[in-house]
mmCIF file of C-alpha atoms and ligand atoms in Angstrom:
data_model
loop_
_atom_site.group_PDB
_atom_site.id
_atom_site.type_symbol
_atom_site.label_atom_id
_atom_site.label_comp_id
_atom_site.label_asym_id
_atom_site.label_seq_id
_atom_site.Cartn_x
_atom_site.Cartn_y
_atom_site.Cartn_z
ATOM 1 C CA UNK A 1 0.000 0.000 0.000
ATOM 2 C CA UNK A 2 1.472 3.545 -0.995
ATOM 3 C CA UNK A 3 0.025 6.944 0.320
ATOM 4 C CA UNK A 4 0.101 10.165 -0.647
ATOM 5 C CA UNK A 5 -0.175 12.238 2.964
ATOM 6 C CA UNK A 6 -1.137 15.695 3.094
ATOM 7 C CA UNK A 7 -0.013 17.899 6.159
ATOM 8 C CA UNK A 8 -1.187 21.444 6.962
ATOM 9 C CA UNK A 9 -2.113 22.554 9.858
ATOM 10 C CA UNK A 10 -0.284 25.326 11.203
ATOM 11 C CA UNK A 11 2.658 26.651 9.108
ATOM 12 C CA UNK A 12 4.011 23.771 7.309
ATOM 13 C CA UNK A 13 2.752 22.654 4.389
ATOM 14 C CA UNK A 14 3.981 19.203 3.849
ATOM 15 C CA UNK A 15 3.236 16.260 1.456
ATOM 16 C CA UNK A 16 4.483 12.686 1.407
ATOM 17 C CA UNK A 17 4.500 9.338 -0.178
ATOM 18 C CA UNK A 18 4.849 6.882 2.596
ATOM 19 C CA UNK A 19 4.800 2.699 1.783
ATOM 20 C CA UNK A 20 5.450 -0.656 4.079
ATOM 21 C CA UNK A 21 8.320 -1.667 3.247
ATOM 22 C CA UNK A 22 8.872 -5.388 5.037
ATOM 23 C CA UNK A 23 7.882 -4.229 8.651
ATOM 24 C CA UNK A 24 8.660 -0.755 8.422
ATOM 25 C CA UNK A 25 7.284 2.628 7.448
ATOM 26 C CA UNK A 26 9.575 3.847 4.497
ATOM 27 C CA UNK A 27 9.271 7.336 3.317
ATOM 28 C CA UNK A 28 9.935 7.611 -0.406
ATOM 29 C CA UNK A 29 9.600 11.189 -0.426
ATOM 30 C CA UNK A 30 8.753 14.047 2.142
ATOM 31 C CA UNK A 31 8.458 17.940 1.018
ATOM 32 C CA UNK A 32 7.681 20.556 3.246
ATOM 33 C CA UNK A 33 7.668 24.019 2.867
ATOM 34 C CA UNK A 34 7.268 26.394 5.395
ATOM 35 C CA UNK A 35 6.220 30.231 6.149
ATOM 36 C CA UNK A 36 8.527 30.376 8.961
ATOM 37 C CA UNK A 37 10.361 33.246 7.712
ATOM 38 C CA UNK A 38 7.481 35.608 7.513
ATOM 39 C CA UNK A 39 6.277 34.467 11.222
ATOM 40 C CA UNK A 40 9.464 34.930 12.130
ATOM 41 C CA UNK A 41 9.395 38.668 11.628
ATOM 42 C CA UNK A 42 5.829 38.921 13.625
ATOM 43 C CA UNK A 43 7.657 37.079 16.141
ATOM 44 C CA UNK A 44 4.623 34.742 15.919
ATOM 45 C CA UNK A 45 1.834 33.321 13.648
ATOM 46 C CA UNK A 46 -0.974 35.345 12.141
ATOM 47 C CA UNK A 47 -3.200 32.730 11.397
ATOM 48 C CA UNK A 48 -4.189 34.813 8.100
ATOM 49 C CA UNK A 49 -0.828 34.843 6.710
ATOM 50 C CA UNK A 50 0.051 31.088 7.438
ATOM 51 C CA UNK A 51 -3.730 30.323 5.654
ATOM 52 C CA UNK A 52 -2.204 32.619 2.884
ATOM 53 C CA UNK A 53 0.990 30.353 2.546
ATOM 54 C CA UNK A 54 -0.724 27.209 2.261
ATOM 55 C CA UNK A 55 -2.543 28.126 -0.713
ATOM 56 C CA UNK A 56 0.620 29.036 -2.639
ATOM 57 C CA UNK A 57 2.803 26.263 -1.614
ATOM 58 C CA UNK A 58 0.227 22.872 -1.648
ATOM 59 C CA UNK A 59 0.091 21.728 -5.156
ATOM 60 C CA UNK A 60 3.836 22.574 -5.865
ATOM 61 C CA UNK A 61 3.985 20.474 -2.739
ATOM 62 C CA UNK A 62 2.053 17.556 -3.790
ATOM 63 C CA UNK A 63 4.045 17.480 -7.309
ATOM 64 C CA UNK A 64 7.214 17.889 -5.850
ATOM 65 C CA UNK A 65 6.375 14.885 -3.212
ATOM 66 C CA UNK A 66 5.105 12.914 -6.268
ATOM 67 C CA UNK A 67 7.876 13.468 -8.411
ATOM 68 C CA UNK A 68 10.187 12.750 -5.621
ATOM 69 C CA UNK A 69 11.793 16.205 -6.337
ATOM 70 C CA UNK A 70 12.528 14.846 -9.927
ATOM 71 C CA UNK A 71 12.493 17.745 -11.673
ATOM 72 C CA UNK A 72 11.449 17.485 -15.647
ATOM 73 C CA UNK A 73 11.560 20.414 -18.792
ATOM 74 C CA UNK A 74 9.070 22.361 -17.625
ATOM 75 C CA UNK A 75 5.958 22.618 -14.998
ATOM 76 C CA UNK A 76 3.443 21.193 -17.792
ATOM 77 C CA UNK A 77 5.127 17.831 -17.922
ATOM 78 C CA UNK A 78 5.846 18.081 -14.424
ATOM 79 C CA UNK A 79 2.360 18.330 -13.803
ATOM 80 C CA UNK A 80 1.326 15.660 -16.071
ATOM 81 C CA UNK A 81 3.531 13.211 -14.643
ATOM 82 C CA UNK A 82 3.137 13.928 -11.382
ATOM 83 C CA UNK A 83 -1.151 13.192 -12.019
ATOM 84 C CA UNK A 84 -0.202 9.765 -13.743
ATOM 85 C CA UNK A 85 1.880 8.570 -10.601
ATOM 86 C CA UNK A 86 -1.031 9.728 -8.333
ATOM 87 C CA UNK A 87 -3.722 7.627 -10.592
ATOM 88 C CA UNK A 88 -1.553 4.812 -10.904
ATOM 89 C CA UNK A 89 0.621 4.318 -7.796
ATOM 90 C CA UNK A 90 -1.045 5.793 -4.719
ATOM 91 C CA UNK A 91 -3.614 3.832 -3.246
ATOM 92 C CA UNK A 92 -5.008 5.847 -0.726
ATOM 93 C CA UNK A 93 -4.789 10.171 0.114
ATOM 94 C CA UNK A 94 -3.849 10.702 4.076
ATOM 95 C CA UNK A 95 -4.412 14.092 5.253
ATOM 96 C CA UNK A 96 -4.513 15.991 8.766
ATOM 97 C CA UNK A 97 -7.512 17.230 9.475
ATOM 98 C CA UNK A 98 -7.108 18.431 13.104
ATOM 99 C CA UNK A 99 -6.344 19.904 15.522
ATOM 100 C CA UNK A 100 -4.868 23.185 14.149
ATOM 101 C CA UNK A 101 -5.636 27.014 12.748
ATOM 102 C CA UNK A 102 -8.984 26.383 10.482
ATOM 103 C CA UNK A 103 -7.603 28.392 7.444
ATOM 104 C CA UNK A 104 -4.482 26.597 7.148
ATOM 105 C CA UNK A 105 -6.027 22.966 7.774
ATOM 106 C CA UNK A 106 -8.934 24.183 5.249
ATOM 107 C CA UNK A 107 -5.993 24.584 2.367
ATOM 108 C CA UNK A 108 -4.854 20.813 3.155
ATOM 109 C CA UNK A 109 -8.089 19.269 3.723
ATOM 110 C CA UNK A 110 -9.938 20.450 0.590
ATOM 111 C CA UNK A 111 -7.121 19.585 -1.645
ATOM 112 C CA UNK A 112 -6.973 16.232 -0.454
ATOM 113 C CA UNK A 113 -10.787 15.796 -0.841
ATOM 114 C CA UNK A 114 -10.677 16.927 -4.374
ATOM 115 C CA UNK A 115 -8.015 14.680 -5.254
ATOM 116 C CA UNK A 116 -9.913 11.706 -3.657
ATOM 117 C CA UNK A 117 -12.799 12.379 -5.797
ATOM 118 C CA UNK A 118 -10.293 13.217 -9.225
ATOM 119 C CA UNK A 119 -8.768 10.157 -8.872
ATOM 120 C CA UNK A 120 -11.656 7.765 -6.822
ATOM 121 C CA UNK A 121 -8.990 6.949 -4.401
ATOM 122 C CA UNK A 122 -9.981 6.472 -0.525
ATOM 123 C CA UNK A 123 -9.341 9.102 1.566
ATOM 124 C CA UNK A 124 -8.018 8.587 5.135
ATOM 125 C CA UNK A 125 -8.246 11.589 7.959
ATOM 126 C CA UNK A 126 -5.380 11.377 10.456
ATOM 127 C CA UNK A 127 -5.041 13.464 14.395
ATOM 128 C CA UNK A 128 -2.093 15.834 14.039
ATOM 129 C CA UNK A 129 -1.383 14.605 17.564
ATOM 130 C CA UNK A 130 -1.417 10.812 17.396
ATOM 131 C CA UNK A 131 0.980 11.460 13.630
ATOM 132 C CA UNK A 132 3.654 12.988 16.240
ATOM 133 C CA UNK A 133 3.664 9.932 18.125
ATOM 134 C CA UNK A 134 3.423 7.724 15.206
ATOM 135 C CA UNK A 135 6.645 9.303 13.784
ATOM 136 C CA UNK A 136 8.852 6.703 16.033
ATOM 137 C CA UNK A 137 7.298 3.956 13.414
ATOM 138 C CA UNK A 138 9.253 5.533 10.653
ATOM 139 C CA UNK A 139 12.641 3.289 10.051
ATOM 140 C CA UNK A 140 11.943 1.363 12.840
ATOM 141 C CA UNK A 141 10.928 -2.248 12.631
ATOM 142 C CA UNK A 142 7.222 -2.284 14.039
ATOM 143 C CA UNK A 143 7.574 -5.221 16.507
ATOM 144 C CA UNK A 144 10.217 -3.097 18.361
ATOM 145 C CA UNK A 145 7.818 -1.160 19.502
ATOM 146 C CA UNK A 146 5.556 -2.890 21.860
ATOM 147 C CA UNK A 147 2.428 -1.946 23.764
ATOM 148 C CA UNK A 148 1.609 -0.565 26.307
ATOM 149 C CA UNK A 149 3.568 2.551 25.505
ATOM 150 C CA UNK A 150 3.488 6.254 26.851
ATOM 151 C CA UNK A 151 3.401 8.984 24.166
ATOM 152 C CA UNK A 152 4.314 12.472 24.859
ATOM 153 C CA UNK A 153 3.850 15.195 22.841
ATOM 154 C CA UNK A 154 5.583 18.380 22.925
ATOM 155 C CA UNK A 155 5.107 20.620 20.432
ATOM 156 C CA UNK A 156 4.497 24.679 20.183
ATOM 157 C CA UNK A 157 0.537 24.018 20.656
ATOM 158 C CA UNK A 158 0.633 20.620 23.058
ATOM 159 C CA UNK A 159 1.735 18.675 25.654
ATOM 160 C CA UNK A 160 -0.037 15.710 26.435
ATOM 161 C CA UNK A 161 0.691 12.535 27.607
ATOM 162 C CA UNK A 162 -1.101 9.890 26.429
ATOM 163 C CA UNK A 163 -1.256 5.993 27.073
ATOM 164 C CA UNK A 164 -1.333 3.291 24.215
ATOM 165 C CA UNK A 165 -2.508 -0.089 25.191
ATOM 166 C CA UNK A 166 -2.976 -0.949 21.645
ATOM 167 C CA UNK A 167 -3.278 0.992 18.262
ATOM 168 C CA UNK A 168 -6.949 2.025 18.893
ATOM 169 C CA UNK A 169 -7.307 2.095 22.587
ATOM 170 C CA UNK A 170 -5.856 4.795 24.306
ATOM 171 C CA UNK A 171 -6.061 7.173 27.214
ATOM 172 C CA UNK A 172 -5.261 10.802 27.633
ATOM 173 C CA UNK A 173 -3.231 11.044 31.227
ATOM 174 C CA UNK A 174 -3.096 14.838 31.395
ATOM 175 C CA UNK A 175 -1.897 17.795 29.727
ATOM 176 C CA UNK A 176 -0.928 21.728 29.584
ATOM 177 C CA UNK A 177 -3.634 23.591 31.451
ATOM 178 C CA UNK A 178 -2.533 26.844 29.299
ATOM 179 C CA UNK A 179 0.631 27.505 27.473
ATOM 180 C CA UNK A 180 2.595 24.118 25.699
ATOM 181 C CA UNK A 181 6.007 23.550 26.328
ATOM 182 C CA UNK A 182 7.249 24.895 22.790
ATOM 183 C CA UNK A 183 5.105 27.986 23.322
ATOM 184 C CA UNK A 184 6.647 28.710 26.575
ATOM 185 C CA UNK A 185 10.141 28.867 24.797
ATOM 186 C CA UNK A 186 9.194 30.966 22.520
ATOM 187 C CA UNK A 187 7.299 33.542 24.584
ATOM 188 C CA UNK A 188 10.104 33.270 26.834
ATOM 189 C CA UNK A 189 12.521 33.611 23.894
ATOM 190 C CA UNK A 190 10.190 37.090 22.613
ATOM 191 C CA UNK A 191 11.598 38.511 26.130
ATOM 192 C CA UNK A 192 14.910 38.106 25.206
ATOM 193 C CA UNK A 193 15.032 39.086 21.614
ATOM 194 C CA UNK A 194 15.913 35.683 20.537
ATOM 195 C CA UNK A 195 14.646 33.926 16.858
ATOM 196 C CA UNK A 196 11.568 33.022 16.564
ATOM 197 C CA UNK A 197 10.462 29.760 17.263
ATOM 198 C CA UNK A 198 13.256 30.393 20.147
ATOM 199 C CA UNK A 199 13.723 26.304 21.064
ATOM 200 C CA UNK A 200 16.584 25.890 18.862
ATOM 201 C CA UNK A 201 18.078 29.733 20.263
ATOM 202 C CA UNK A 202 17.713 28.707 23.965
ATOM 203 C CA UNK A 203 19.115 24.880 23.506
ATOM 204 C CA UNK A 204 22.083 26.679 21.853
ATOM 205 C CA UNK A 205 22.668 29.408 24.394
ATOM 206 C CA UNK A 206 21.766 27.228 27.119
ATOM 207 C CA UNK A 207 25.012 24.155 26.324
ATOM 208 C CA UNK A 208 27.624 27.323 26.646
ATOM 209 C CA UNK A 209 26.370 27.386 30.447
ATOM 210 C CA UNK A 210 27.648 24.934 33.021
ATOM 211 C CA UNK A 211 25.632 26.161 35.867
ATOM 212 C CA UNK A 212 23.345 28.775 36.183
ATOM 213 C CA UNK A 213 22.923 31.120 39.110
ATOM 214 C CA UNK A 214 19.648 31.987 37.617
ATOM 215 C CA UNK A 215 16.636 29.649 38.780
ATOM 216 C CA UNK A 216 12.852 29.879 38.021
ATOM 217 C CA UNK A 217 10.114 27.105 38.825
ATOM 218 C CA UNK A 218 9.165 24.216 37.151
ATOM 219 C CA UNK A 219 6.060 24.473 37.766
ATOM 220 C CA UNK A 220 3.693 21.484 38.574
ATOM 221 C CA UNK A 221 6.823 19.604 39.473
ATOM 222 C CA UNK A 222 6.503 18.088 42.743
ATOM 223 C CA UNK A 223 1.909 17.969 42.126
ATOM 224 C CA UNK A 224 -0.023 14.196 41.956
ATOM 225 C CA UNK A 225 -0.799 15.149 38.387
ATOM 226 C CA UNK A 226 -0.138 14.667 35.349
ATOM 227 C CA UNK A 227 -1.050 17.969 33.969
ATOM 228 C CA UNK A 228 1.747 20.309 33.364
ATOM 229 C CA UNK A 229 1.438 24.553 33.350
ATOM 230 C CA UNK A 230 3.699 26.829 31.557
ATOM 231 C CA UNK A 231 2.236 29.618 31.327
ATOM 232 C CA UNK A 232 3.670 30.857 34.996
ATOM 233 C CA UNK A 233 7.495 30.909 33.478
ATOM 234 C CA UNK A 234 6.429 33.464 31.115
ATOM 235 C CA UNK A 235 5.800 35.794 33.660
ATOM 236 C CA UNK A 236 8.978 34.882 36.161
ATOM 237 C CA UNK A 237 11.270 35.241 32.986
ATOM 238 C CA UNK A 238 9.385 38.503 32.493
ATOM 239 C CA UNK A 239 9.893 39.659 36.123
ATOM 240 C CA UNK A 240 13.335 38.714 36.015
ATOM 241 C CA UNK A 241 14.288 40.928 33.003
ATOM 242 C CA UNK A 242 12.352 43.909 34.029
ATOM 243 C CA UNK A 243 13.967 43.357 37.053
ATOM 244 C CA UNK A 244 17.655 43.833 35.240
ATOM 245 C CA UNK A 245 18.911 46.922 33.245
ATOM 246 C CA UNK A 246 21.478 45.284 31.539
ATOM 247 C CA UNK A 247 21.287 41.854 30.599
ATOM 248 C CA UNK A 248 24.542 40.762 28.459
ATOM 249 C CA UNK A 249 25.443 37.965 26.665
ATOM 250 C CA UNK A 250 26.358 35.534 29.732
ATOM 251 C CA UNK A 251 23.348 36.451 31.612
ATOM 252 C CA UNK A 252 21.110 35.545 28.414
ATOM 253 C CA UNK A 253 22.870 32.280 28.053
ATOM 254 C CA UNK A 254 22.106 31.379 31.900
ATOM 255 C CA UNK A 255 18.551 32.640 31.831
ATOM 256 C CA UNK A 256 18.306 30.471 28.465
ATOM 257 C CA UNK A 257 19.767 27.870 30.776
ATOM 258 C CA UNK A 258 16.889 28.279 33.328
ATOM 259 C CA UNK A 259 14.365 28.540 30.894
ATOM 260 C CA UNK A 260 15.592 25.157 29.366
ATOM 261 C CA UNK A 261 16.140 23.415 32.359
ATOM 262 C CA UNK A 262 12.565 24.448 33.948
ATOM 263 C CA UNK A 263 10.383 22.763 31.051
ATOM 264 C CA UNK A 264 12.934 19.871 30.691
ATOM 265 C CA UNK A 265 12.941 19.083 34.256
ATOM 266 C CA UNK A 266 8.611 18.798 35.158
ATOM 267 C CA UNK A 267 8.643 16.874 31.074
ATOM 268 C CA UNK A 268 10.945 14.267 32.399
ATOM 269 C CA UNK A 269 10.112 14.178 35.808
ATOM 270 C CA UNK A 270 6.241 13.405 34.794
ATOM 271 C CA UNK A 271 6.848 11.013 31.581
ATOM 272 C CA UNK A 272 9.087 8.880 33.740
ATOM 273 C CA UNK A 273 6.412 8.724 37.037
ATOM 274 C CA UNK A 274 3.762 8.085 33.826
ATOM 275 C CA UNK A 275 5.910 4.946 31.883
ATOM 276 C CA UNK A 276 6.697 3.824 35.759
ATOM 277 C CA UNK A 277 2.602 3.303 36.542
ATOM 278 C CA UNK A 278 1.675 1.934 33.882
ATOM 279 C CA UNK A 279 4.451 -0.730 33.421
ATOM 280 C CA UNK A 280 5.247 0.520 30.222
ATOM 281 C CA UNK A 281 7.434 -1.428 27.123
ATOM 282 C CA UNK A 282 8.362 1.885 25.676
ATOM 283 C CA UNK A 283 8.367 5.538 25.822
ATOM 284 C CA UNK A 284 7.456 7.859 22.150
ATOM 285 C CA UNK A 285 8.214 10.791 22.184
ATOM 286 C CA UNK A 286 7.089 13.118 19.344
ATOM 287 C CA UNK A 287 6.342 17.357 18.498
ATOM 288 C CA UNK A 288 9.119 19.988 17.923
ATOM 289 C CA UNK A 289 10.428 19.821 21.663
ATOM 290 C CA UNK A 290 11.817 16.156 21.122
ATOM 291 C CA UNK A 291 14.369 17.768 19.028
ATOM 292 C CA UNK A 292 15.927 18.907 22.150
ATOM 293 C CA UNK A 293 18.991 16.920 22.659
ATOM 294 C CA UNK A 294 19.146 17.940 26.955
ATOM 295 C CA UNK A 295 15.784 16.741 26.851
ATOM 296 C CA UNK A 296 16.878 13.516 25.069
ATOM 297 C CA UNK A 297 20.091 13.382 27.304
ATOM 298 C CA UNK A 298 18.024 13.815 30.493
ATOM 299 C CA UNK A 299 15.120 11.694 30.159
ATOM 300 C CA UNK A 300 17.498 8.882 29.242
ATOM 301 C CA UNK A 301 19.716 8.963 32.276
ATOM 302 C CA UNK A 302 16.878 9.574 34.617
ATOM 303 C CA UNK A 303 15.321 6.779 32.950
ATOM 304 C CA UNK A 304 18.647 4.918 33.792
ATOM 305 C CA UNK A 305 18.657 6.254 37.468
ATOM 306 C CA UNK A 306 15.550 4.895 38.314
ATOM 307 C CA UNK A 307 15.928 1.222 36.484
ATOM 308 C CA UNK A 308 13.059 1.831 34.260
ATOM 309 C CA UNK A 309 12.884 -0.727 31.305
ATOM 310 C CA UNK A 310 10.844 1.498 28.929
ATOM 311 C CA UNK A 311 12.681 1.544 26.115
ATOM 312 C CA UNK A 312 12.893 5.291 24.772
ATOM 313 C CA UNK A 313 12.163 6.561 21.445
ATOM 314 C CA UNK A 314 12.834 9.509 19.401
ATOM 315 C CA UNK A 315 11.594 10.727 15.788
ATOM 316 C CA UNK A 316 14.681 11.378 13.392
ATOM 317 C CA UNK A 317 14.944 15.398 14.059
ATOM 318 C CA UNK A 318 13.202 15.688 10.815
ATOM 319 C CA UNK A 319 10.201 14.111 11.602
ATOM 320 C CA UNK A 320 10.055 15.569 15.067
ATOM 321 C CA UNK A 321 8.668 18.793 13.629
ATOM 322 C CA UNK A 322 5.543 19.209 11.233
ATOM 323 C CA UNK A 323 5.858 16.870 8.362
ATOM 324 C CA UNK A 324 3.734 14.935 6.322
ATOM 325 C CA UNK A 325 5.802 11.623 6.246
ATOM 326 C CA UNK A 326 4.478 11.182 9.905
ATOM 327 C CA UNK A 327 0.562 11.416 9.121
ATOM 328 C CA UNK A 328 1.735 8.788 6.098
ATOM 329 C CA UNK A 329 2.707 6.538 9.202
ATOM 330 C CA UNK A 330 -0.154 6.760 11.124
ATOM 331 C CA UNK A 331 -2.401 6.097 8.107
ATOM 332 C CA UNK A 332 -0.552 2.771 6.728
ATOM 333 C CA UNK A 333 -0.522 1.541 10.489
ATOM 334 C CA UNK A 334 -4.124 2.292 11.729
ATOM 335 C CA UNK A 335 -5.788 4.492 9.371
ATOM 336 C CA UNK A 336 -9.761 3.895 8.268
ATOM 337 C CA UNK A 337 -10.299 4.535 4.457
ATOM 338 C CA UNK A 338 -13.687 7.128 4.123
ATOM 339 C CA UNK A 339 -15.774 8.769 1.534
ATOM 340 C CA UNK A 340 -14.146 12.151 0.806
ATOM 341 C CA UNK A 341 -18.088 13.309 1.409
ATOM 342 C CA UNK A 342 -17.228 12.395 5.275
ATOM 343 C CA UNK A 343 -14.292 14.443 5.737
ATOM 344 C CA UNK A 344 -14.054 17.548 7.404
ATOM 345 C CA UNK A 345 -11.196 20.159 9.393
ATOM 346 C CA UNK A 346 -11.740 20.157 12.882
ATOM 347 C CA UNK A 347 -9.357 22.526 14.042
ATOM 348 C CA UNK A 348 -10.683 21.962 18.166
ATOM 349 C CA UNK A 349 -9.909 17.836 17.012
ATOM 350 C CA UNK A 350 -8.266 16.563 20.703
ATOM 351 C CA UNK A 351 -8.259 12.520 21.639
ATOM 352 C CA UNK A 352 -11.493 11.474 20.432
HETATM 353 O O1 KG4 B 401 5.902 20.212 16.311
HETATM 354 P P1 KG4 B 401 6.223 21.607 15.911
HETATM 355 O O2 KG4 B 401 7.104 21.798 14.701
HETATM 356 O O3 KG4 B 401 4.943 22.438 15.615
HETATM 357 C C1 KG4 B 401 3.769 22.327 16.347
HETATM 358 O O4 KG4 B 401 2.963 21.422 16.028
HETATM 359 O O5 KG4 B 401 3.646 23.141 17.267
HETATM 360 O O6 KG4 B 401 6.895 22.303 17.201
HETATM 361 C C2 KG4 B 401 7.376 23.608 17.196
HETATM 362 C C3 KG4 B 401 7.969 23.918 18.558
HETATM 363 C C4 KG4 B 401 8.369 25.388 18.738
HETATM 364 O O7 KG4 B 401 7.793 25.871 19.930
HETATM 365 C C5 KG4 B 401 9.889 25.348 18.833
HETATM 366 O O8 KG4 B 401 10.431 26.365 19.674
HETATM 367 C C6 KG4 B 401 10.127 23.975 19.423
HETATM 368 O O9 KG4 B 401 9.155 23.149 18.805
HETATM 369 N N1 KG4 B 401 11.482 23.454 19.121
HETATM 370 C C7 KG4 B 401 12.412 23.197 20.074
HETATM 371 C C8 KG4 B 401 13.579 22.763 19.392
HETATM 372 N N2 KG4 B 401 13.303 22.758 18.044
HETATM 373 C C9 KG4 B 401 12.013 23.178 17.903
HETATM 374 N N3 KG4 B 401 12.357 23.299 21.406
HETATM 375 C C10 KG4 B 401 13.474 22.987 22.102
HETATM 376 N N4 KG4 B 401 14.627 22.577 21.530
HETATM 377 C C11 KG4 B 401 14.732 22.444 20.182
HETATM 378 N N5 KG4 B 401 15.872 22.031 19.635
HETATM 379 ZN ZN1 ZN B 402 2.779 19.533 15.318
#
């Protein structure tokens, strides 16, 4: 089975052609572009513009994905070529269809519905969130991954944590009660004039510190819950720097350092107590966070300190953020095939 997966939900626009190959997921192509740039100088995303952006980049997307960046004399046989591998090799169209900002997913969503009634082929709707989670399948031999397993997503619009007993039965644990993890770094990382999205800035600043005398909460931390709250940092980072005239180079790096270690710590801290009740075989990890190699580093030797035997899993880094490959995966492994008719964005989508 080969799919053609569609993923647009925020400011990616991604497409895919995704296949079993053996007992793995194998991408055979994955294109995403992204309006990044243009959030980047807002220092965050006007829903308008990244609806705007979607439009322009989704079929060049989808030919590019098709063509598996071949490229050919000129757009028209492109384009021609690109429709004959669609009718003849893809079996099924995969696109996201929640949660996320209703304009972009619109873009994504109607594409892929007129393409499944083009071409006849079946179309299958996927969660945004349970994709992130179901990036660990790609390049990974499916029977290394055994359930029950704890997913976590942390991303710049989520953090849940979420238990698998099998591919369809699962149970939401708990989750941000306002900002996500990803947001909190970069609302944090607006404060102190860093790149927008500011994970990547603070991870960076925060490695040239060996030990900060800078400290702010993790908050949650030591609570019988697992729900997590970030939105409390934002406003102890914001203290802090209205609290300091100057704030050079070395102090930046330490509050980075903070910053970092205050999300990192209450992530670990809960996944580990989650993957410890529930006796679970491994741990996924999945969303734009997970690129976060401290994160990696300290979840692993906490997960050492404590003898867990959850095995942990990452997404390559390029499938950690928004890509379509990863809503190819969860399709081919537990997908359901509707009637384009039956498919709709649901931008409030959660764990249905
Ligand atoms: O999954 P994603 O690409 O988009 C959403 O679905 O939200 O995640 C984006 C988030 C941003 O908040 C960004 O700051 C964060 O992931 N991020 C990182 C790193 N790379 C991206 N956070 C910490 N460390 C990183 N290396
Ligand atoms: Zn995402």
């Amino acid at each position: 089975m080969k799919i053609l997966a569609i993923e647009s939900s925020c400011d990616e626009t991604s497409a895919a052609v995704v296949e079993r190959y053996g007992e793995t997921v194998n991408v055979v192509s994955n294109v995403t572009a992204t309006s990044l740039q243009i959030h980047a100088a807002t220092g965050g995303i006007i829903p308008e513009n990244a609806a705007r952006e979607q439009v322009k980049y989704i079929l060049p997307v989808i030919t590019d994905a098709l063509l598996q960046n071949k490229k050919l004399k000129n757009k028209k046989e492109e384009w021609n070529l690109a429709n004959s591998i669609l009718k003849n090799d893809i079996d099924a169209i995969a696109i996201t269809y929640g949660p996320g900002l209703i304009g972009s997913l619109l873009v994504g969503v109607e594409t892929a519905k007129t393409l499944s009634f083009i071409t006849n082929k079946p179309i299958i709707p996927v969660n945004h969130l349970l994709a992130h989670i179901y990036a660990n399948y790609i390049n990974r031999k499916e029977e290394n991954i055994k359930f029950p397993f704890l997913g976590l997503i942390v991303s710049g619009g989520h953090t849940d944590l979420v238990l698998f007993k099998s591919h369809t039965e699962y149970q939401w644990l708990g989750g941000t009660r306002d900002d996500a993890a990803g947001e909190a770094l970069d609302k944090t990382g607006r404060l102190l004039d860093l790149s927008y999205p500011a994970g990547p800035e603070i991870e960076k600043r925060a490695r040239l510190v060996k030990e900060a005398k800078v400290k702010f909460k993790s908050p949650l931390l030591y609570e019988d819950t697992y729900d997590f709250s970030f939105s409390g940092l934002k406003t102890e980072v914001l203290r802090f720097v209205q609290s300091h005239q100057v704030i050079d180079t070395n102090l930046k790096n330490e509050i980075c350092y903070a910053i970092q270690k205050a999300v990192v710590d209450v992530l670990v801290d809960k996944t580990l107590k989650a993957a410890k009740e529930f006796n679970c075989k491994n741990i996924l990890i999945g969303g734009g966070v997970s690129a976060n190699e401290t994160f990696k580093e300290n979840i692993s030797k906490n997960a050492e300190k404590l003898e867990l035997s959850a095995n942990i899993l990452f997404p390559e880094k390029k499938y950690s953020t928004d890509n379509a490959a990863m809503i190819g995966a969860y399709a081919l492994l537990n997908g359901s095939e509707k009637n384009w008719k039956l498919v709709n964005a649901n931008p409030e989508l959660y764990f249905a």
